Coordinates of C-alpha atoms in Angstrom, one line a residue:
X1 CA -12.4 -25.1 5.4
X2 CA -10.5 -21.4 6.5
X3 CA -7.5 -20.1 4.9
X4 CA -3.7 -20.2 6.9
X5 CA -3.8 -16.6 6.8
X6 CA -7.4 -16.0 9.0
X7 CA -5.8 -18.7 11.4
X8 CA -5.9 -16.3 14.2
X9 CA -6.8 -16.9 18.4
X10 CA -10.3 -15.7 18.3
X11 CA -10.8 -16.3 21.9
X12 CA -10.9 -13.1 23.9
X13 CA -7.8 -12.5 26.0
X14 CA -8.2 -12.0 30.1
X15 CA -8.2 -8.4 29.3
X16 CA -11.1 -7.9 26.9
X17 CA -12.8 -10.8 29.8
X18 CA -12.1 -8.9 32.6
X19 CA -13.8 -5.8 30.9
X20 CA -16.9 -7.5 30.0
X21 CA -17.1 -8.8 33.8
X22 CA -16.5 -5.6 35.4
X23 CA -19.3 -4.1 32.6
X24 CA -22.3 -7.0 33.7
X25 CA -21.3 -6.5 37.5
X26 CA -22.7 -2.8 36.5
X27 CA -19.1 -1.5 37.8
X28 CA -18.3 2.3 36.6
X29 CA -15.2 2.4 34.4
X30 CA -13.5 5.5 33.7
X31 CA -11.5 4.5 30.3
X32 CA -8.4 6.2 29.9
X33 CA -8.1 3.9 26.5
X34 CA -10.3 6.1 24.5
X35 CA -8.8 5.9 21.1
X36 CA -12.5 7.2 19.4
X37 CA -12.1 11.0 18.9
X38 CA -16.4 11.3 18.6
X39 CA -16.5 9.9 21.8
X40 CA -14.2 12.0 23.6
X41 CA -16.8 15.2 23.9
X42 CA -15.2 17.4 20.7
X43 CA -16.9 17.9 17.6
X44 CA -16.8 19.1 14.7
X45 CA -19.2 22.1 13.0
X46 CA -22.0 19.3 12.8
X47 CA -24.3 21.4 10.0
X48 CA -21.5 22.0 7.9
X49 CA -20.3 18.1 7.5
X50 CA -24.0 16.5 7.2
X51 CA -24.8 19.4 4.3
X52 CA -21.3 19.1 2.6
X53 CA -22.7 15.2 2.7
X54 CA -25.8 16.2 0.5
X55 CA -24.8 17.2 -2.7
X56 CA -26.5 16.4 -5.2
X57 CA -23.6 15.4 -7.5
X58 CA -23.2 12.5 -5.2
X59 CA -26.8 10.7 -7.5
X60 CA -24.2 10.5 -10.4
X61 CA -21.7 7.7 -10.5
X62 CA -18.3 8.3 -11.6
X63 CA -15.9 5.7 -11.0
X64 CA -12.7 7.0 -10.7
X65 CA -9.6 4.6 -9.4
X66 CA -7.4 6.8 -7.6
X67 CA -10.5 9.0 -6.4
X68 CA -12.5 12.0 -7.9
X69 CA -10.0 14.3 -9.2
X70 CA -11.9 17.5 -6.6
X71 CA -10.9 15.3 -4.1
X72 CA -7.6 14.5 -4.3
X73 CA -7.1 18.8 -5.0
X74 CA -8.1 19.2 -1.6
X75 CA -5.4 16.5 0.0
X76 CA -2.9 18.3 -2.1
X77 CA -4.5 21.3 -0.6
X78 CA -4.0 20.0 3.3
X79 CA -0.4 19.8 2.2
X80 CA 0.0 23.0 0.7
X81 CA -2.0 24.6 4.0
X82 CA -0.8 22.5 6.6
X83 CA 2.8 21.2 5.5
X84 CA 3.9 24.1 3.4
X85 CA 4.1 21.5 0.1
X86 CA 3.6 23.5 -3.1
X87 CA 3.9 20.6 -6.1
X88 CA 1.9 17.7 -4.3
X89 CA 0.8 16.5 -7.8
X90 CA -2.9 14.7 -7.6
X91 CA -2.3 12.1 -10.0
X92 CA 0.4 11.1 -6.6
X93 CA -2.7 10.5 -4.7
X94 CA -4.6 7.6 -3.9
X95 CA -8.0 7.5 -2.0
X96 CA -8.9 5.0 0.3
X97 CA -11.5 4.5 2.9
X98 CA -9.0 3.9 5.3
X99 CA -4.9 3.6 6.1
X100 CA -5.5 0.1 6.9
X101 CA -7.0 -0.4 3.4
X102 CA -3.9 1.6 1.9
X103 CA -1.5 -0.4 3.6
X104 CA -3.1 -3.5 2.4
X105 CA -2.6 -2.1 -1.4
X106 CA 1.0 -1.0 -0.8
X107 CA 1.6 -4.5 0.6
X108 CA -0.1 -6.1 -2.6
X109 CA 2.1 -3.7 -4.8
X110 CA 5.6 -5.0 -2.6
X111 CA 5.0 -8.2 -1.7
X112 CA 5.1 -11.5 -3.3
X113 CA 3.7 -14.4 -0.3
X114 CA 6.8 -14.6 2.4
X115 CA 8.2 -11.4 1.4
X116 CA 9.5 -9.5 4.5
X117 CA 7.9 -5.9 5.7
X118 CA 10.5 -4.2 8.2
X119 CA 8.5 -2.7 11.4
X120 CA 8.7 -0.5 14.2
X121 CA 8.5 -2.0 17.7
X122 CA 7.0 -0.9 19.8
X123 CA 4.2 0.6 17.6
X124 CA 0.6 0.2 16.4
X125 CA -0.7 -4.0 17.0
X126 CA -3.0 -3.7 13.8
X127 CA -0.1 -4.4 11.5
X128 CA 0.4 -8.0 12.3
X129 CA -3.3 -8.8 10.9
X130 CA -3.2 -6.7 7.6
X131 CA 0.4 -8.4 6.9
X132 CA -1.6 -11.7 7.7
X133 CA -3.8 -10.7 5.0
X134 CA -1.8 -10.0 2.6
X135 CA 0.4 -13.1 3.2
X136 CA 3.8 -10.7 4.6
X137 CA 5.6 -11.7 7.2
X138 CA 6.5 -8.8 9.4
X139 CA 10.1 -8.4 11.1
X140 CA 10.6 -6.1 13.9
X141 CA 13.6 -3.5 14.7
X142 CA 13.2 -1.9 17.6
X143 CA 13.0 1.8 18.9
X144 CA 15.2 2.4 21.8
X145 CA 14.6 5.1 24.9
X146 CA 17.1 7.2 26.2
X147 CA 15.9 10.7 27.0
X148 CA 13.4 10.1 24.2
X149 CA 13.1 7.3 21.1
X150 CA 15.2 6.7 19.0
X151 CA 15.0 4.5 15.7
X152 CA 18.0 1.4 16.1
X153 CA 19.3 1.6 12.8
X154 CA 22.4 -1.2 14.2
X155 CA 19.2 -3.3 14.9
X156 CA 17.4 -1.9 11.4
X157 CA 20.3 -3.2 9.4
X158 CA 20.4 -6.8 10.9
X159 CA 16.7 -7.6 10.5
X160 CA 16.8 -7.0 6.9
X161 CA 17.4 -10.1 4.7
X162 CA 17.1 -11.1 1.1
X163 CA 13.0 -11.1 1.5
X164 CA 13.0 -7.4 3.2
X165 CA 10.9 -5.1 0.0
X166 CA 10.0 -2.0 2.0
X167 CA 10.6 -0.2 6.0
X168 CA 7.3 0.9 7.5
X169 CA 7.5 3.8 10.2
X170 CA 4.9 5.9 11.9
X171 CA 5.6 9.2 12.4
X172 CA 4.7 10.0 14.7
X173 CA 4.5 7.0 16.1
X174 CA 1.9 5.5 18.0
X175 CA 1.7 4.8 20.8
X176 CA 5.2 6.5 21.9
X177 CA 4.2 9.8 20.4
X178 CA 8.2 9.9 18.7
X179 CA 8.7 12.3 15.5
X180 CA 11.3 10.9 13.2
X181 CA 14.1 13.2 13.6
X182 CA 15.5 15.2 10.2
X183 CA 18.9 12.7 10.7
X184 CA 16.6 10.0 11.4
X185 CA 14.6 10.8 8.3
X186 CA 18.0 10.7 5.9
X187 CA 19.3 7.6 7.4
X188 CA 16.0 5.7 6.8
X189 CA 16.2 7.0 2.6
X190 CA 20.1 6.2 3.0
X191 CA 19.4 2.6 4.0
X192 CA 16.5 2.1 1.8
X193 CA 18.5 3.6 -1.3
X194 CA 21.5 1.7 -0.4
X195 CA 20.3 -1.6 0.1
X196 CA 22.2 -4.5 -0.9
X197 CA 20.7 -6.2 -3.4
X198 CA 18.7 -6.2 -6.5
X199 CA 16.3 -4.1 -5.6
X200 CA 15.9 -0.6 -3.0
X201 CA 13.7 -0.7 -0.1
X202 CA 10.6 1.7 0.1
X203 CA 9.4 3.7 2.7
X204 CA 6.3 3.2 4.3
X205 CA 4.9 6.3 6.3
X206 CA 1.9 6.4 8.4
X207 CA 1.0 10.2 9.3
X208 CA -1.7 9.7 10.7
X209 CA -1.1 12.1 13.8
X210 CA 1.4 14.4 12.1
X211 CA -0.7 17.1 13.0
X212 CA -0.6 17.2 16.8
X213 CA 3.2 18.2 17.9
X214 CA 2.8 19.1 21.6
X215 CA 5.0 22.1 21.6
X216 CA 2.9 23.6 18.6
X217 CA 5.9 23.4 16.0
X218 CA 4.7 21.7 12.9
X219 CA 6.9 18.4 11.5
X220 CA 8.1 18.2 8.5
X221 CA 5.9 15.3 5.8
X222 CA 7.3 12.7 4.0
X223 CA 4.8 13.0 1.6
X224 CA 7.6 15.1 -0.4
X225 CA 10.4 12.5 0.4
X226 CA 12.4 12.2 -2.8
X227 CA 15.0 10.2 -1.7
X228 CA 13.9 6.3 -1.4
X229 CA 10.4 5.2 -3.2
X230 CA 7.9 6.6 -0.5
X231 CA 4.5 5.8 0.5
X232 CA 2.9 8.5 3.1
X233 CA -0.6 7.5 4.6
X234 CA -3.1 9.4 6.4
X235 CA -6.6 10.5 6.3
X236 CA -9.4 12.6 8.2
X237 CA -9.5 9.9 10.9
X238 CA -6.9 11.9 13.2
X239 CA -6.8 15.4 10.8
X240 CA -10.4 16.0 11.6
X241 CA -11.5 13.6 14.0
X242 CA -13.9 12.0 11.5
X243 CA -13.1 8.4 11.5
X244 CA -16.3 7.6 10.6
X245 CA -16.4 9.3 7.3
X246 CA -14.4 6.4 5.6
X247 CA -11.3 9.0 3.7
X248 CA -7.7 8.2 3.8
X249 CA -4.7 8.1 1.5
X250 CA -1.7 6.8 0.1
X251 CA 0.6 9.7 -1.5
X252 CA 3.8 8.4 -3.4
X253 CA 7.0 10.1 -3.6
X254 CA 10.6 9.6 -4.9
X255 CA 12.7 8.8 -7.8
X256 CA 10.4 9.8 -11.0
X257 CA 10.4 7.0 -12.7
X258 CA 9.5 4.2 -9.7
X259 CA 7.0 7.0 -8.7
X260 CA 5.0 6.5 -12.0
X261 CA 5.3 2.7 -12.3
X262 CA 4.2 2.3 -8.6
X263 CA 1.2 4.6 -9.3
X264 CA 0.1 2.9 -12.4
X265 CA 0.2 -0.5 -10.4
X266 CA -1.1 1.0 -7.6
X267 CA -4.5 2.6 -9.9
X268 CA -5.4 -1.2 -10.8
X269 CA -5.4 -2.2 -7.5
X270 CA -7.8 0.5 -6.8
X271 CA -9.6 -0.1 -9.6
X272 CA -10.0 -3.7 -8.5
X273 CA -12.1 -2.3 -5.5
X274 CA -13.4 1.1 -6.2
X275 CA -14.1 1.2 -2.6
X276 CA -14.4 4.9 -2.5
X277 CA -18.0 6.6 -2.0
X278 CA -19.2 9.8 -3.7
X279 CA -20.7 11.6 -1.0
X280 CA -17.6 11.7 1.3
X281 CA -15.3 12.4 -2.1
X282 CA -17.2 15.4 -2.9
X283 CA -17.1 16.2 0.8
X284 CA -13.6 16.3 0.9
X285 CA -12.7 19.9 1.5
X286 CA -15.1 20.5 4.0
X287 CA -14.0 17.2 6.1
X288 CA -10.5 18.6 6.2
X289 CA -11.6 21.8 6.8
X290 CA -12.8 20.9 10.5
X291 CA -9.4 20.4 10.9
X292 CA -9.1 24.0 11.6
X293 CA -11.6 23.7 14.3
X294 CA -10.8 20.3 15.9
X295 CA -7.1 20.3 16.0
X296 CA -7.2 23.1 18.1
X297 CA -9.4 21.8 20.9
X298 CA -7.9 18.7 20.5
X299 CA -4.0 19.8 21.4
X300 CA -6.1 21.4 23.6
X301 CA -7.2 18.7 25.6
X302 CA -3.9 16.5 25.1
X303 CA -1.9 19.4 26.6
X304 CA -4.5 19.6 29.7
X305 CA -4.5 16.0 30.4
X306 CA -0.5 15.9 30.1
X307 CA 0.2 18.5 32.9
X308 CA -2.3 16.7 34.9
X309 CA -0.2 13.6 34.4
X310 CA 2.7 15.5 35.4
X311 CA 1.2 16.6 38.1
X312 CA -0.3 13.9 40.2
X313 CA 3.7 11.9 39.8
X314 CA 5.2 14.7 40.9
X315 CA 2.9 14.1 44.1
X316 CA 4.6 10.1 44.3
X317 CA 7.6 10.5 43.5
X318 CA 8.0 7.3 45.8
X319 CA 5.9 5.3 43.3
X320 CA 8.5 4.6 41.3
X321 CA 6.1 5.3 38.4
X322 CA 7.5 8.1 35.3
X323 CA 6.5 9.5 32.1
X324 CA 8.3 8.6 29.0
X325 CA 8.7 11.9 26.6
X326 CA 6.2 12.5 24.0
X327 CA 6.8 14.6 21.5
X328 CA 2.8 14.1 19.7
X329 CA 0.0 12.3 19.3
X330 CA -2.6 11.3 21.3
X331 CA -1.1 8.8 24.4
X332 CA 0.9 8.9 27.0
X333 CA 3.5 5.8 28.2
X334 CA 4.0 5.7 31.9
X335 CA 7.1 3.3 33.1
X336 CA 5.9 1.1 36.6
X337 CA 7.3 -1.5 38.5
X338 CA 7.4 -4.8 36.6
X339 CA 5.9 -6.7 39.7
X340 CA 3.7 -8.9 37.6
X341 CA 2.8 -8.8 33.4
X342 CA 1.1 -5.9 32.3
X343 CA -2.1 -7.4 31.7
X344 CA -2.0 -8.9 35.7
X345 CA -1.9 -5.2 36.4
X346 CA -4.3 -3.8 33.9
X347 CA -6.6 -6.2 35.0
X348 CA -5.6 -5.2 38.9
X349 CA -6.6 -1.6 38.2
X350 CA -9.8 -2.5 36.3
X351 CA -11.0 -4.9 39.2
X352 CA -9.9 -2.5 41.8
X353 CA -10.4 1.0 40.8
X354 CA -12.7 0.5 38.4
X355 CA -10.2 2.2 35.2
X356 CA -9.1 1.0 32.1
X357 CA -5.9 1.5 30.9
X358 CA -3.6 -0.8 27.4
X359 CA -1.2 -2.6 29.2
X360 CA 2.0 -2.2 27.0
X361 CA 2.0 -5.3 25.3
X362 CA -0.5 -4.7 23.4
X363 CA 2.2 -2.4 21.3
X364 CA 4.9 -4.6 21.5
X365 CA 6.4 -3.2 24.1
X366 CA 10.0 -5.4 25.0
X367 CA 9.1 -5.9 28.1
X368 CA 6.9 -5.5 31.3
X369 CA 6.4 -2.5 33.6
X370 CA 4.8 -0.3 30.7
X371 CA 1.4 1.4 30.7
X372 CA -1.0 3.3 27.7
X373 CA -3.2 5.9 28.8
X374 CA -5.0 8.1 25.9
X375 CA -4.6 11.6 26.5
X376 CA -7.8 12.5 24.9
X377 CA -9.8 11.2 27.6
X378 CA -12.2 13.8 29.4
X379 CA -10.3 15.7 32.0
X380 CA -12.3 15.1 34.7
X381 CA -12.1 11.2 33.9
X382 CA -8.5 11.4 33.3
X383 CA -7.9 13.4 36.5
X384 CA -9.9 10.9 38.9
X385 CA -8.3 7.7 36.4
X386 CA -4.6 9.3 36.9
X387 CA -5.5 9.5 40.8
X388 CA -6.4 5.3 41.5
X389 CA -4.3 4.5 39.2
X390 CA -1.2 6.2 41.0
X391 CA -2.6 4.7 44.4
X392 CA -2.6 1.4 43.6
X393 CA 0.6 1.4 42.1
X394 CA 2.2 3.2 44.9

């Protein structure tokens, strides 16, 4: 009766069950997986949102595919504010209600069924279920850690094959909190350009936490990338901390003419769905205007819980436990013994100390002995979280 491509395991992993037992015992979890920024005790200026949310325009409908034209001026505006790029052009832009949805219209505009989507690993696990969707196979090429990430363009160049249409990266990328590097950044357009083939590669960008570098230096967008055909996604999820105001993006960058085409193709797909609401469109400035406040306390908070980190391992350094180097974002990777799978030892710490933390396979991860903790966990929960979890590894 179901499709192939809905053909998923539904049944909970020993994870997710060991969670729900430790919750009905009435155990006390401190999670140190909190991914939900309105959870984590920050907000934005709540008056200002909920009025921006009641204009009146919002009682007349005006169906616009690539999004109300006020709109899309203030995403050209983030750039211009944020990214220092002057000529973002709004007819460029594409609103969605989220960078999952984007991705699954720049996978409709690539793909034919089979085609080949080139990704990062390790990296974010909600690919593998929009690719499903849109009937892609995904191929991984690995990053590779030595003093920090690096992209394995040796590894890049074999995974490709006749079916391969576009690279996605995330930068940076979550969960290993890895920039792409300026070199990095003209090797990925080099190899996309010079594909072999009929056909270039294009770029697929997720920027989605762009905006929190932990030394305070902004990184450069690709959302001006004019080398391979480019799509650069984000949205006021991470900019604001407002994921559940439903307004992301697709931007599209490169060569002039593929540029147009893709955004002509890309307007029907939109079109097709019109998924976009008025009230957050004509909201759109304000929304990424709390980025001014929430960023901020946010870094904030990421920085605090980092040096605490740092801290408490400098205190084992018999635990054979270390911090791989972030350079952003919002999680930390810690390296411990591979005594067991990941899981066994998520599930160890959960039954034991009563805290939740990803075990690394979750992204991908090659192999075992990896741990996800989300820095923006409250400090207090992270400090006492950080503490068990150190003694029970040690």
């Amino acid at each position: 009766m179901f499709s192939d491509r809905t053909n998923w395991h539904l049944s909970p992993n020993a994870f997710t069950n060991a969670i729900e037992e430790a919750r009905a015992s009435g155990l006390k979890l401190l999670d140190l997986t909190v991914s939900n920024p309105t959870e984590a005790g920050i907000l934005p200026n709540v008056e200002a949102v909920l009025t921006a949310l009641a204009n009146p325009e919002a009682m007349r409908y005006d169906p616009q595919p690539r999004g109300l034209l006020k709109a899309r001026q203030a995403v050209c505006s983030y750039y211009r504010e944020s990214h220092e790029v002057a000529d973002l052009d709004p007819e460029r832009v594409i609103l969605t209600t989220s960078t999952s949805e984007a991705y699954s219209y720049v996978f409709r505009l690539l793909c034919n069924p089979g085609d080949e989507i080139l990704v990062p690993k390790p990296s974010y696990p909600l690919f593998e279920f929009l690719a499903d969707l849109a009937d892609v196979k995904l191929v991984p090429y690995p990053l590779l850690y030595d003093h920090g990430w690096q992209i394995d363009f040796d590894s890049l160049s074999k995974a490709a094959t006749p079916r391969s249409r576009a690279v996605i990266h995330v930068h940076p990328n979550n969960p290993t909190g890895s920039y792409v590097s300026l070199a990095e950044k003209a090797a990925l357009n080099k190899f996309c350009e010079n594909y072999p083939g009929d056909r270039s590669l294009a770029l697929i960008v997720d920027e989605v936490f762009l905006d929190y570098p932990h030394d305070g230096v902004p990184r450069q967008s690709f959302v001006a990338n004019a080398g391979a055909l480019t799509f650069t996604l984000s949205g006021v999820s991470k900019i604001s901390a407002l994921p559940q105001m439903k307004l992301a993006w697709v931007a599209t960058s490169g060569p002039q003419e593929i540029v147009a085409a893709a955004g002509a193709r890309l307007e029907i797909i939109a079109d097709t769905f019109l998924s976009m609401n008025a009230p957050v469109q004509l909201a759109a400035s304000v929304l990424l205007d709390q980025r001014r406040q929430i960023q901020p306390a946010l870094l904030d908070r990421v920085r605090v819980n980092l040096a605490e980190l740092d801290r408490q391992l400098a205190k084992h350094p018999s635990s054979s436990c270390t911090r791989l180097r972030v350079e952003g974002g919002w999680y930390a990777v810690l390296r411990v013994p591979a005594l067991g799978t990941d899981e066994d030892l998520a599930i160890d710490l959960l039954r034991k100390q009563g805290i939740m933390v990803h075990p690394g396979h979750f992204y991908d991860f090659p192999n075992d002995g990896y741990l996800v903790l989300s820095l923006i966990t409250e400090p207090a929960d992270f400090r006492e979280g950080v503490m068990r979890l150190l003694q029970v590894v040690e």
